[in-house]
Short mmCIF file of C-alpha atoms and ligand atoms in Angstrom, two decimals:
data_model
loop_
_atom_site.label_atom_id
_atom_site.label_comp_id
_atom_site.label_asym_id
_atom_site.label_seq_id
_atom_site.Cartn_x
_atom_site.Cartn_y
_atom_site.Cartn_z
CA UNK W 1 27.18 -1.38 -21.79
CA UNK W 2 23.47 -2.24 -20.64
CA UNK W 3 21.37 1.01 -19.73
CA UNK W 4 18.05 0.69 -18.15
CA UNK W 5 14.72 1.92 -19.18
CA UNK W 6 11.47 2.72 -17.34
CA UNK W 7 8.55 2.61 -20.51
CA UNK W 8 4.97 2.99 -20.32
CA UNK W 9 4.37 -0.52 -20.05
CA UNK W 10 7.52 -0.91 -17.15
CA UNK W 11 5.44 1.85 -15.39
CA UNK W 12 2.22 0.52 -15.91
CA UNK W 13 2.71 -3.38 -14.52
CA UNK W 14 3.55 -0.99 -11.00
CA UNK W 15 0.23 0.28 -11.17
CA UNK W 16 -1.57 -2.80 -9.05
CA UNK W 17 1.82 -3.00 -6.89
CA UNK W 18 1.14 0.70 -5.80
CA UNK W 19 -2.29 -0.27 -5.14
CA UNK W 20 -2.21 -3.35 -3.37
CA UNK W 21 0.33 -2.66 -0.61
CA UNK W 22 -1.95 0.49 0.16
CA UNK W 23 -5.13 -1.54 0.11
CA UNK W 24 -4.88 -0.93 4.53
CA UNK W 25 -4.45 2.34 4.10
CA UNK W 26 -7.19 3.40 1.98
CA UNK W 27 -9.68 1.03 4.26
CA UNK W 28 -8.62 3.48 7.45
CA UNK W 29 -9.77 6.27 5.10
CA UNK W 30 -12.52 4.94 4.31
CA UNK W 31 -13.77 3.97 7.68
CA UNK W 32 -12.91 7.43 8.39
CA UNK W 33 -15.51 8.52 5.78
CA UNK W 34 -18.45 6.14 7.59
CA UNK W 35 -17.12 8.08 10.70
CA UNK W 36 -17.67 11.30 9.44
CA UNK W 37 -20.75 10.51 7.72
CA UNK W 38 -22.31 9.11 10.87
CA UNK W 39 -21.35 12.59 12.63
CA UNK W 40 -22.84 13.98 9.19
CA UNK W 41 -26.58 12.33 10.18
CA UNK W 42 -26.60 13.89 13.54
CA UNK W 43 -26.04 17.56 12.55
CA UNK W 44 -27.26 17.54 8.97
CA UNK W 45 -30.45 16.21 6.95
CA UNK W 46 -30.04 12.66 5.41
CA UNK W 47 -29.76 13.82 1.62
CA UNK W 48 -27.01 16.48 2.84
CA UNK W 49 -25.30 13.94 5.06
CA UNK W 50 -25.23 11.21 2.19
CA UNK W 51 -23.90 13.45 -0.30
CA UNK W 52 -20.59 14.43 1.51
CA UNK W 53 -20.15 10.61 2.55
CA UNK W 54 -20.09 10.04 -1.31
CA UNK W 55 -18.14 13.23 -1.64
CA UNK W 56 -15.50 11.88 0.45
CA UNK W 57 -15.37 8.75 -0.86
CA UNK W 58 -14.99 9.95 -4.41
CA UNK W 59 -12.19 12.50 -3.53
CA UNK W 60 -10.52 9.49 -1.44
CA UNK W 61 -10.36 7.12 -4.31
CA UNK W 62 -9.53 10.44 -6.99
CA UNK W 63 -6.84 10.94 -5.10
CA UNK W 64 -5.30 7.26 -4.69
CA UNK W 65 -6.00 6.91 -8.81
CA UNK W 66 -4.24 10.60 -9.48
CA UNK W 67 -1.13 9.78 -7.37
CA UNK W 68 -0.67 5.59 -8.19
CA UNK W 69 -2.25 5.60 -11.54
CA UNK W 70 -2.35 8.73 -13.48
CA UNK W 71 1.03 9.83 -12.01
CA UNK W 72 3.44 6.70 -13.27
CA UNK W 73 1.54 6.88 -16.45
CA UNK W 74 2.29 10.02 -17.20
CA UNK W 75 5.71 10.61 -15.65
CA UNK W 76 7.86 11.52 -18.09
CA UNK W 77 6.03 14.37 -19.36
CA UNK W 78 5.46 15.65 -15.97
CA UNK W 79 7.08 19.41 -15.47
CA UNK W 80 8.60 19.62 -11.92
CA UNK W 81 11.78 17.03 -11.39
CA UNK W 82 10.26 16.44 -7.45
CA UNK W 83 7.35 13.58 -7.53
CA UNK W 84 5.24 15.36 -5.26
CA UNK W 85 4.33 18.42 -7.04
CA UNK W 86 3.55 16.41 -9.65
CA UNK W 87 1.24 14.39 -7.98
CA UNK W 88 -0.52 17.69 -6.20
CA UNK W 89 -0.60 19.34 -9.65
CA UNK W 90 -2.88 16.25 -11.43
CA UNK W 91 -4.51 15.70 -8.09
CA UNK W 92 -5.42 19.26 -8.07
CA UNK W 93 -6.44 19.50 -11.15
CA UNK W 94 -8.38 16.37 -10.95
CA UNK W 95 -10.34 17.55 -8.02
CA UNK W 96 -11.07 20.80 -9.15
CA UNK W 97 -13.12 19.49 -11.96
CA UNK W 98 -15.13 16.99 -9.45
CA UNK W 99 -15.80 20.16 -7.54
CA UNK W 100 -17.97 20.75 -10.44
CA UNK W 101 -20.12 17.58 -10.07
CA UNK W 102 -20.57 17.90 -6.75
CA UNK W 103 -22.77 21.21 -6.34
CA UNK W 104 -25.23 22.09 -2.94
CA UNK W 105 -22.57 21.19 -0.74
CA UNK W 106 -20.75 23.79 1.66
CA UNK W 107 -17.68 25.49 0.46
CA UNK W 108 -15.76 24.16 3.47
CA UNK W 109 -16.86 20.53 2.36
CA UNK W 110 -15.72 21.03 -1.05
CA UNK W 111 -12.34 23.07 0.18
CA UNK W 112 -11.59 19.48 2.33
CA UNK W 113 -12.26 17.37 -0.52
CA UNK W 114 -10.37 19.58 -2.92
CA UNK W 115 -7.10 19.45 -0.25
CA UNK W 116 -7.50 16.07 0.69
CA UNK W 117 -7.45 15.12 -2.93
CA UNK W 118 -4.97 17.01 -3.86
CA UNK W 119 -2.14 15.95 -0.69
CA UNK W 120 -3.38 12.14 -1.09
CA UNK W 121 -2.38 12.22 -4.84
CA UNK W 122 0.75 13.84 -4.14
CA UNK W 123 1.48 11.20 -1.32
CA UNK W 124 1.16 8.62 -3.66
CA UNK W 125 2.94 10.34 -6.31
CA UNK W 126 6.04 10.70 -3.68
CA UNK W 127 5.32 6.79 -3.02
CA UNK W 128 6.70 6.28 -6.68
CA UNK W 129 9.80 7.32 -5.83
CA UNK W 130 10.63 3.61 -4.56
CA UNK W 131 9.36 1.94 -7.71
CA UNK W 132 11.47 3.74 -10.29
CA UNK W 133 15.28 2.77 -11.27
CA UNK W 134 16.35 6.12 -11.80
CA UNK W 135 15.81 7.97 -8.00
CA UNK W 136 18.85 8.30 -6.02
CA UNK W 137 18.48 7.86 -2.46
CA UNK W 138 19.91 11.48 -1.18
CA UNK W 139 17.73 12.91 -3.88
CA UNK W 140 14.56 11.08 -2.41
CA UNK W 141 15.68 12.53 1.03
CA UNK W 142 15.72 15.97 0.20
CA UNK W 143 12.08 15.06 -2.17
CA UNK W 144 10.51 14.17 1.10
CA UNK W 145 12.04 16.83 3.24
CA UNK W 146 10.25 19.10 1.16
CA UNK W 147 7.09 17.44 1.31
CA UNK W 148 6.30 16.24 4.66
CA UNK W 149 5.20 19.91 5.70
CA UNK W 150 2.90 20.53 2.77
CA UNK W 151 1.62 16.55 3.01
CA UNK W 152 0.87 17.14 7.11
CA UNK W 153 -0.55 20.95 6.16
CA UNK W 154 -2.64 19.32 4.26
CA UNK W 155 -3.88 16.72 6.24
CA UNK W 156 -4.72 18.85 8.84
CA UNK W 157 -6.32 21.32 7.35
CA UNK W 158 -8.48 18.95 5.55
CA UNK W 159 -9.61 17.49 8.68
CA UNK W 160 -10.26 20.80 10.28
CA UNK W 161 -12.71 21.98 7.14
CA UNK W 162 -14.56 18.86 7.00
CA UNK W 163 -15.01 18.87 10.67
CA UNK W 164 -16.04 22.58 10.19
CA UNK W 165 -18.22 21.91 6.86
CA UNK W 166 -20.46 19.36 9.37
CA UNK W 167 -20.86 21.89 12.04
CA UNK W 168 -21.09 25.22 10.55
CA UNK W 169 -23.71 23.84 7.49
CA UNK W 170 -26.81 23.11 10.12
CA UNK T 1 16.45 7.33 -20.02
CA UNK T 2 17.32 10.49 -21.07
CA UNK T 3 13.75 12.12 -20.35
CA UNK T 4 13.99 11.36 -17.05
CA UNK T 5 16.20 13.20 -14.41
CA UNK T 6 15.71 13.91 -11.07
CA UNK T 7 17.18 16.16 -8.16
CA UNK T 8 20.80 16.28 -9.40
CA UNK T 9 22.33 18.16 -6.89
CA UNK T 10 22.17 15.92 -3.92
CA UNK T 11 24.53 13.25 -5.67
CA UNK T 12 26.92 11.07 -3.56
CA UNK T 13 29.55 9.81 -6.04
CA UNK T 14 33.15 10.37 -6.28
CA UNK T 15 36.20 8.61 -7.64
CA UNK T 16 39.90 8.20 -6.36
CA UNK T 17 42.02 9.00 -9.77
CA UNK T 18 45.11 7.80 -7.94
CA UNK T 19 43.09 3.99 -6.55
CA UNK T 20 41.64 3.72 -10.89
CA UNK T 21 43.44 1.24 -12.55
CA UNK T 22 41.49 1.50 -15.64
CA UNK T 23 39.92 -2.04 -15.49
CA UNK T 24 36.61 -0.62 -16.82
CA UNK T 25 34.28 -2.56 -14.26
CA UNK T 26 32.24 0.56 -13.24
CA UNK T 27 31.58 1.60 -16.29
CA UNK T 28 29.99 -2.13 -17.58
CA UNK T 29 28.09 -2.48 -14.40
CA UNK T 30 26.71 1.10 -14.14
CA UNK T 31 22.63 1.17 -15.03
CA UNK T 32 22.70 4.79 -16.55
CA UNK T 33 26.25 5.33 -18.54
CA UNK T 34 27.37 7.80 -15.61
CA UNK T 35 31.20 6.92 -16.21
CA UNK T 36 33.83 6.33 -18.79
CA UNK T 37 37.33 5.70 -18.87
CA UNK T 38 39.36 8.43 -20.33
CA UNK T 39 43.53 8.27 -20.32
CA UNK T 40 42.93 4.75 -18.44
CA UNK T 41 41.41 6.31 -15.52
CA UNK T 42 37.41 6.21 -14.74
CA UNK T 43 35.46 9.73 -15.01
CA UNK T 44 32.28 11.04 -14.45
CA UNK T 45 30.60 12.35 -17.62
CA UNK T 46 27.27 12.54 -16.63
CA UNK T 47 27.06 12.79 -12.50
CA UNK T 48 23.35 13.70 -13.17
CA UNK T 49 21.77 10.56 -13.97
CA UNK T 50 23.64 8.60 -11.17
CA UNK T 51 21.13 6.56 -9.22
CA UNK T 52 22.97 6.15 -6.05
CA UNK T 53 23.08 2.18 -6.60
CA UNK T 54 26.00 2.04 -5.63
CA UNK T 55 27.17 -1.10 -8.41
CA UNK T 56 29.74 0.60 -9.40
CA UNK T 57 31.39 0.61 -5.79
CA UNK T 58 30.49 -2.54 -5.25
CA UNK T 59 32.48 -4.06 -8.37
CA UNK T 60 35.71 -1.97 -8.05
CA UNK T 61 38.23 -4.25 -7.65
CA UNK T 62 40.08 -1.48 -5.63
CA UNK T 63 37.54 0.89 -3.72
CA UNK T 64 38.11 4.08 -6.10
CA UNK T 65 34.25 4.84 -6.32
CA UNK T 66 32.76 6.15 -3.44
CA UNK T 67 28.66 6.56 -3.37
CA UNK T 68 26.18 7.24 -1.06
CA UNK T 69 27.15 5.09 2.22
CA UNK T 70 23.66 5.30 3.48
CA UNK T 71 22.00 2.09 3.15
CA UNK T 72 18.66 1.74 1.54
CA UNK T 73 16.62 2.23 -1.58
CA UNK T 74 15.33 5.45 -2.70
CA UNK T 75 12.18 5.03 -1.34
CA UNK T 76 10.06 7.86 0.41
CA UNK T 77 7.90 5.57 2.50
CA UNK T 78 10.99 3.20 3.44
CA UNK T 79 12.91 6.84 4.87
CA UNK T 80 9.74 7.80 6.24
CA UNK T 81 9.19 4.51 8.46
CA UNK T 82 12.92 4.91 9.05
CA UNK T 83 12.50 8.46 10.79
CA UNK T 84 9.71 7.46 12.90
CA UNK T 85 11.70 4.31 13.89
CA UNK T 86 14.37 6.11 14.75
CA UNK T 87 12.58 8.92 16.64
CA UNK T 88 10.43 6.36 18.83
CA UNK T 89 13.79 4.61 19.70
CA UNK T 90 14.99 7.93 21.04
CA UNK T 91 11.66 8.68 23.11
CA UNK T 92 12.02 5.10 24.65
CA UNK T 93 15.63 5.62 25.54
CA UNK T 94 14.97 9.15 26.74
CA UNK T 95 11.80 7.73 29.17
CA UNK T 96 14.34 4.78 30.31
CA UNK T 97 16.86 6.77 31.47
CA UNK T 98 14.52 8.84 32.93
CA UNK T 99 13.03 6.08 35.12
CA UNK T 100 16.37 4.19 35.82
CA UNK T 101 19.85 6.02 36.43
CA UNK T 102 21.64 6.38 33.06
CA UNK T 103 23.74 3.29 33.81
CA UNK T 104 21.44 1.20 34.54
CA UNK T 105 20.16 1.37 30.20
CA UNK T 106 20.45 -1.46 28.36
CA UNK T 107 22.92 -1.25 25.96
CA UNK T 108 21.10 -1.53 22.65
CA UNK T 109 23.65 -2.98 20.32
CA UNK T 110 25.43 -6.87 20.99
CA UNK T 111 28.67 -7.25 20.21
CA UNK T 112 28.60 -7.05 16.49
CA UNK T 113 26.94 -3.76 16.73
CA UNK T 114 23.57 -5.35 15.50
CA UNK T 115 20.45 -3.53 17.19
CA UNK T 116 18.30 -4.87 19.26
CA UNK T 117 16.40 -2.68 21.00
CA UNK T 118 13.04 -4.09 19.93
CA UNK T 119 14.01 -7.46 20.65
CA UNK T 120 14.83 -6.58 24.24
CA UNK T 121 11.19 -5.79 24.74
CA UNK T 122 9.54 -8.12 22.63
CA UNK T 123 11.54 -11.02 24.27
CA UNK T 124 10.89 -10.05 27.75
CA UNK T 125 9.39 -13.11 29.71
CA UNK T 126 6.90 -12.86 32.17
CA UNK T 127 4.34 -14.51 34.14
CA UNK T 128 1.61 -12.60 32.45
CA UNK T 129 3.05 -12.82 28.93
CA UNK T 130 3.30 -16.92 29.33
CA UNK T 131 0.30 -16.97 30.61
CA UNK T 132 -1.64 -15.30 27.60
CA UNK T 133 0.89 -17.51 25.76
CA UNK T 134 -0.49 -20.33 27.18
CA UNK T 135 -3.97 -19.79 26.45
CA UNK T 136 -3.05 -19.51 22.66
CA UNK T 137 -2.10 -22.86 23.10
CA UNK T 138 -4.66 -24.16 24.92
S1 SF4 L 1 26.01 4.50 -8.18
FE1 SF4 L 1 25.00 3.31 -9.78
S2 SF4 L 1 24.18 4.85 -11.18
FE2 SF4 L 1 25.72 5.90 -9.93
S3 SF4 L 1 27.59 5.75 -11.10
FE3 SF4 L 1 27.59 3.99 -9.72
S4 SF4 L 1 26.64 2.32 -10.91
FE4 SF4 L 1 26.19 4.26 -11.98
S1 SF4 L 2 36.10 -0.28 -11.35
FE1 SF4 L 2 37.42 0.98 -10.04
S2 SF4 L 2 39.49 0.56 -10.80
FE2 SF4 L 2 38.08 -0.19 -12.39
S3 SF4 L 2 37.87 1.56 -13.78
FE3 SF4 L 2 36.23 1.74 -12.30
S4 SF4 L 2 37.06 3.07 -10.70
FE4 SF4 L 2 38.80 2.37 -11.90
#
């Protein structure tokens, strides 16, 4: 009788797998971010504007590592059996200690990155459910079922306080 | 594999005691040691672990195991593009109808029952399309 098994090294050659096919992805993000930024110089002084651009881009790329890297790495010591409270418990955790690096900007700012950290890593984190050999496929259903409302929450209401952060903060 | 387990209560697997003649192929084939033959019949010891993979279905010589019939991997970004697939197909059916009378709707399945929806429309020939086409070459 064979049996599989999913080690740290099994999880870690995923890592760049993860990462490459979301390479598009995270470039739409990140033109987002210019985007933003650029809206960021018209209402706000340069040092304020470049700050949140970085902001963003640091809680974009937090996120992406929390959910593709940290997650598979740490997997099987992870509490909850669904993927992507996992992934929203390291990415929170994660971005609540960048919160701390990142002082003078506005609470909304911060509350955007800390969500859109937070629902990106947990994205990611549900990603993984296709890479391991242990996820059934009804289970996976029900995993995302769960999710999507808490993943689009998120998104939305990360958009809506970082557009707020840039217009409220003159 | 024991440290890992995920949503258990979801599982798709059941056998057909009477169908089991014992011949023990599930139980080499299956990934994570779900089954074992006890009193010459297959069993499930351990319906927890089972990965949906369906190998064990696949190799029974005479269709006891039934799994999940859904095709696919367990993949939330697969299931995801699968919804909105699905979903668009309906809003494109719903605005056909809605131009044409209901008859008039392609059918979107051949003969063998394979889709092709999408084809339809990306096949679609006209003057403007071979034109642009044209130019490519050119
Ligand atoms: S579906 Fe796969 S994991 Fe489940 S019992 Fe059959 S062979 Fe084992
Ligand atoms: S492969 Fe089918 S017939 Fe053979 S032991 Fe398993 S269930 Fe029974």
């Amino acid at each position: 009788m064979r049996s599989v098994t999913f080690t740290l090294k099994e999880r870690a050659v995923l890592i760049p797998v993860e990462l490459v096919l979301f390479w598009k992805n995270l470039i739409y993000m990140l033109l987002t971010v210019f985007l933003l930024s650029a809206l960021a110089l018209l209402m706000q002084d340069k040092t304020v504007a470049a700050a949140t651009a970085v902001f963003y881009c640091t809680v974009t790329l937090l996120g992406i590592t929390c959910g593709a890297v940290l997650f598979p790495l740490l997997l099987p010591f992870l509490p909850f059996t669904q993927f992507w409270i996992n992934g929203a418990l390291i990415g929170g955790v994660i971005s609540a200690l960048n919160l701390l690096i990142h002082p003078g900007l506005s609470p909304l700012t911060l509350s955007a990155g800390f969500l859109w950290c937070t629902t990106l890593s947990s994205f990611m984190a549900m990603n993984f459910t296709g890479s391991t050999p242990y996820t059934s496929l009804s289970g996976v259903e029900k995993e995302v079922k769960t999710a999507l409302p808490f993943l689009i929450g998120g998104t939305v209401f990360t958009v809506f306080s970082a557009l707020l952060g840039l217009f409220l903060s003159r | 594999m024991k440290n890992y387990r995920y949503i258990t209560d979801t599982i798709k697997l059941s056998i057909d005691s009477d169908k089991c003649i014992g011949c023990g192929q599930c139980i080499t084939v299956c990934p994570h040691r779900v089954l074992s033959l006890i009193d010459k019949k297959a069993v499930i010891v351990d319906l927890g672990s089972c990965m949906e993979c369906r190998a064990c279905e696949t190799n029974c010589p005479t269709e006891a195991i039934k799994s999940n019939p859904d095709n696919g991997c367990g993949c939330a970004i697969h299931l995801l593009n699968t919804w909105v697939a699905k979903l668009s197909k309906k809003i494109v059916k719903k605005n056909l109808s809605a131009v044409k009378p209901p008859d008039a709707v392609p059918d979107d399945t051949d003969q063998h029952g394979t889709d092709t929806v999408g084809k339809h429309i990306k096949n679609i020939r006209t003057p403007a399309r071979d034109k642009t086409l044209m130019k490519f070459v050119a």
